[in-house]
Rosetta silent file (secondary structure, phi, psi, omega in degrees, C-alpha in Angstrom):
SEQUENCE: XXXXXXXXXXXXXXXXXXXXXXXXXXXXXXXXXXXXXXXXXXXXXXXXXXXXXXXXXXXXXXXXXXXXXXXXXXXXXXXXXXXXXXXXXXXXXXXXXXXXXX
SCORE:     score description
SCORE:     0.000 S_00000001
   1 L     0.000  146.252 -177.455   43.734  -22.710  -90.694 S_00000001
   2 L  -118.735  169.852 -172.903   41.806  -21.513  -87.649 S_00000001
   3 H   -27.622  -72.259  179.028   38.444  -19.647  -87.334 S_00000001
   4 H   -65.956    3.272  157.750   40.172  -16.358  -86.948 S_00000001
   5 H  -113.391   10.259  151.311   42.124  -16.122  -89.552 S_00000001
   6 H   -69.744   -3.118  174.152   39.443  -17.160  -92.166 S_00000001
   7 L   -98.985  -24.871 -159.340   37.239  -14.322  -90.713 S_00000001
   8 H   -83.432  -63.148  171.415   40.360  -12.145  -90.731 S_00000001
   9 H   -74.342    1.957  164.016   40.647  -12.877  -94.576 S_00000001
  10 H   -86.770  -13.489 -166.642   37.303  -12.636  -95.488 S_00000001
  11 H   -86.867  -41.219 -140.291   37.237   -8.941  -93.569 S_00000001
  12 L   119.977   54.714 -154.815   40.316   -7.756  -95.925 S_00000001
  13 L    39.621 -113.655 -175.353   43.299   -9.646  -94.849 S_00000001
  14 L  -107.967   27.721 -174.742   45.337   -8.630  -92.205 S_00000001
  15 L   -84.015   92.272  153.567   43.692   -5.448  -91.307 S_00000001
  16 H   -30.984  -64.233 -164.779   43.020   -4.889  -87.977 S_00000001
  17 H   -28.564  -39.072 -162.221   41.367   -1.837  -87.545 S_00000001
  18 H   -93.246  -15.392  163.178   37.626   -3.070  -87.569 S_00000001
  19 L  -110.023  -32.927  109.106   38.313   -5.375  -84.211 S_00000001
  20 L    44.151  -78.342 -173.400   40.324   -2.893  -83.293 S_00000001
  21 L  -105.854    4.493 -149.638   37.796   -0.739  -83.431 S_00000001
  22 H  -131.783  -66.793 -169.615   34.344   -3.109  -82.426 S_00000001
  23 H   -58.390  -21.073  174.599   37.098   -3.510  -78.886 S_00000001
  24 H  -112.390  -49.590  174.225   37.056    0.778  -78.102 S_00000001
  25 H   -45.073  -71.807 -174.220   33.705    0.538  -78.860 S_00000001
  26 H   -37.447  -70.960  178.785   32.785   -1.770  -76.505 S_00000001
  27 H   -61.766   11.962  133.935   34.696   -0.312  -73.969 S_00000001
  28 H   -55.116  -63.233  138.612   33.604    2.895  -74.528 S_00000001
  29 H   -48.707  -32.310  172.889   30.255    1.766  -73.566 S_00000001
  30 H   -80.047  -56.676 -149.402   31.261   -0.074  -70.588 S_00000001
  31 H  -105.537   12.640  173.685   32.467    3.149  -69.007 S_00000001
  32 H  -116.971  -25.109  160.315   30.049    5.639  -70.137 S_00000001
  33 H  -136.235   -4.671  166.147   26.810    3.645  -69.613 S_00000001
  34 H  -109.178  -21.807  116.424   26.964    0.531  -68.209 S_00000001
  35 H    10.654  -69.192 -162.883   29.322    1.283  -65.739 S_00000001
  36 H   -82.542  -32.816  170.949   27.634    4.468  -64.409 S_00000001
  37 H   -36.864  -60.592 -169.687   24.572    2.244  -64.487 S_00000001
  38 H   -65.144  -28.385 -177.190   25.740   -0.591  -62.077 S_00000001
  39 H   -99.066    0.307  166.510   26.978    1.970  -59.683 S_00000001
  40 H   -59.647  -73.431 -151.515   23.134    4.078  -59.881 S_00000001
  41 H   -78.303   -7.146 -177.230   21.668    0.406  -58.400 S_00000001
  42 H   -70.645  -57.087  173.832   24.387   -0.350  -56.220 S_00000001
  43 H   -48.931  -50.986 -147.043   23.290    3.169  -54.397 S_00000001
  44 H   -72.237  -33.627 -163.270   19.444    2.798  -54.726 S_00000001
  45 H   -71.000  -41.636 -157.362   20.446   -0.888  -53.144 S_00000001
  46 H   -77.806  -49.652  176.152   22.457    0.672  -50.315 S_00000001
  47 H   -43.052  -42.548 -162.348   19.628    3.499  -49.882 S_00000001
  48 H   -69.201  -40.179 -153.192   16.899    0.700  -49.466 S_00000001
  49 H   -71.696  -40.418  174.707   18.562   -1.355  -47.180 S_00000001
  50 L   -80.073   34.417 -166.249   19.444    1.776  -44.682 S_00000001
  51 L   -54.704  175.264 -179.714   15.416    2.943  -44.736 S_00000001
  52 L  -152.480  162.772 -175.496   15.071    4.724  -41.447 S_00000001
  53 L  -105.690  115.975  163.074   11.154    5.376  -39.693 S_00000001
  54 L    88.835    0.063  157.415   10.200    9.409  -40.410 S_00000001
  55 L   -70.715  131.200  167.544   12.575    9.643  -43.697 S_00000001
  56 E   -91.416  164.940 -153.717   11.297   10.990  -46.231 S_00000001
  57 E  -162.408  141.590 -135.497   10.410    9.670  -49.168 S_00000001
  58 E  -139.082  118.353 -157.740    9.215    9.703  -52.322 S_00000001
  59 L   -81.256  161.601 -170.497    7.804    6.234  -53.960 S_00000001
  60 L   -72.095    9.322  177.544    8.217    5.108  -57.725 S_00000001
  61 L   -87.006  -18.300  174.008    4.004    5.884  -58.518 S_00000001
  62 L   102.850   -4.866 -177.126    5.355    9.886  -57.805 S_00000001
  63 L   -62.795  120.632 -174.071    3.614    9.391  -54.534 S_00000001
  64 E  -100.814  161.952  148.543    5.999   11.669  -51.174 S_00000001
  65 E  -174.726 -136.869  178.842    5.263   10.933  -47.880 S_00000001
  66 E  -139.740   79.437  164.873    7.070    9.618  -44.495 S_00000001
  67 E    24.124   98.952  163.372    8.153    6.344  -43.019 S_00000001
  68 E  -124.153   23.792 -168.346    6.124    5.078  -40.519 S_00000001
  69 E   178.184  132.638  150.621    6.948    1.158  -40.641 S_00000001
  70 E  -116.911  141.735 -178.270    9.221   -1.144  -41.897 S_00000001
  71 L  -126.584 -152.706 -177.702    8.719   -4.767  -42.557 S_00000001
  72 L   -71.800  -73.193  175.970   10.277   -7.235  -44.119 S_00000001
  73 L  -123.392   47.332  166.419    9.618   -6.486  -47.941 S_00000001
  74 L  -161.855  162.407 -161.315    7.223   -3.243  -47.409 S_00000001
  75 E  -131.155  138.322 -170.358    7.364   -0.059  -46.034 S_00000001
  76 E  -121.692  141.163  161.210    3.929    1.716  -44.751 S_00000001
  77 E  -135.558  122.137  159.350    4.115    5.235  -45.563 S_00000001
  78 E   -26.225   94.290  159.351    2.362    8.258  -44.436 S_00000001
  79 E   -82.635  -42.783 -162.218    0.984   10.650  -47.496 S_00000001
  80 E  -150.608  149.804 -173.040   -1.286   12.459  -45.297 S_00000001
  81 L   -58.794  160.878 -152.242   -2.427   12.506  -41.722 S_00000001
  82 L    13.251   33.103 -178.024   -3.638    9.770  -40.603 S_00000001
  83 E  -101.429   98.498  156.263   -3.543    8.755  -44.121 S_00000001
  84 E   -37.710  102.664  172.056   -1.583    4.959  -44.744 S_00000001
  85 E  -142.162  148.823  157.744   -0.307    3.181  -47.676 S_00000001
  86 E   -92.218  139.881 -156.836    1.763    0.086  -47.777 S_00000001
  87 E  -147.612  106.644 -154.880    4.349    0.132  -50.333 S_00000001
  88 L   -65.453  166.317 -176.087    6.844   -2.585  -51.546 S_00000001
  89 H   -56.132  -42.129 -161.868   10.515   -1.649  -50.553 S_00000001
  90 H  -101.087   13.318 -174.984   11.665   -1.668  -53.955 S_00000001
  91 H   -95.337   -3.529  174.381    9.299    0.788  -55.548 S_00000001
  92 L   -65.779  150.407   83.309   11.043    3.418  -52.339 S_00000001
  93 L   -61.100  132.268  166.123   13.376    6.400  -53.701 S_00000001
  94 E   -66.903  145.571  176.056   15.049    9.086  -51.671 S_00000001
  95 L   -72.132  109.311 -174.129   12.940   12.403  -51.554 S_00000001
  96 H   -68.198  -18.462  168.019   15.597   14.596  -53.421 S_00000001
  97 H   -69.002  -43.775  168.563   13.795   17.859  -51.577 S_00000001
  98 H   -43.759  -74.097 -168.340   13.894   16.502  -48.410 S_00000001
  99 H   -53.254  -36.840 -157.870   17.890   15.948  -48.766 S_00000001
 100 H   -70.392  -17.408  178.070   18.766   19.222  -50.584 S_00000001
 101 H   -87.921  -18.582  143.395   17.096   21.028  -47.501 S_00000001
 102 L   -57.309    0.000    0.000   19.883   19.438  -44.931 S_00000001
């Protein structure tokens, strides 16, 4: 006798239904949240890497401002004239006001 079918007969014989059913869950779940998930960081990933100097922008502290530098793994952004802050790259978000006004 193998594994599965002593778990098969301790479950109720030959009843499917509950793996079956444990298999549309799971896959249920893959395409309603981890799924939609994978393809949220793939953009944010795509976003970072195509920063641009004077895009706005709005960082993950709630902080907007404007591009004025890119470095390697920071971004110096403008909040206010001639007001600075360095900011790592992955704490950047697009400013959703900024876009919706193109």
């Amino acid at each position: 006798m193998n594994v599965l079918t002593v778990f098969l007969q301790a479950a109720g014989g030959a009843d499917y239904s509950f793996l079956i059913m444990m298999i549309l869950i799971f896959v249920i779940m893959y395409f309603f949240m981890i799924r939609p998930q994978n393809k949220k960081q793939k953009e944010i990933a795509k976003f970072r890497k195509n920063l641009e100097v004077g895009q706005a922008v709005v960082t993950a502290g709630g902080i907007y401002g404007k591009i004025k530098e890119i470095e390697d793994n920071a971004v110096i952004v403008e909040v206010a004239p001639n007001v600075k802050i360095k900011v790592d790259k992955n704490s950047i978000y697009a400013d959703a006001q900024a876009q919706q006004v193109k």
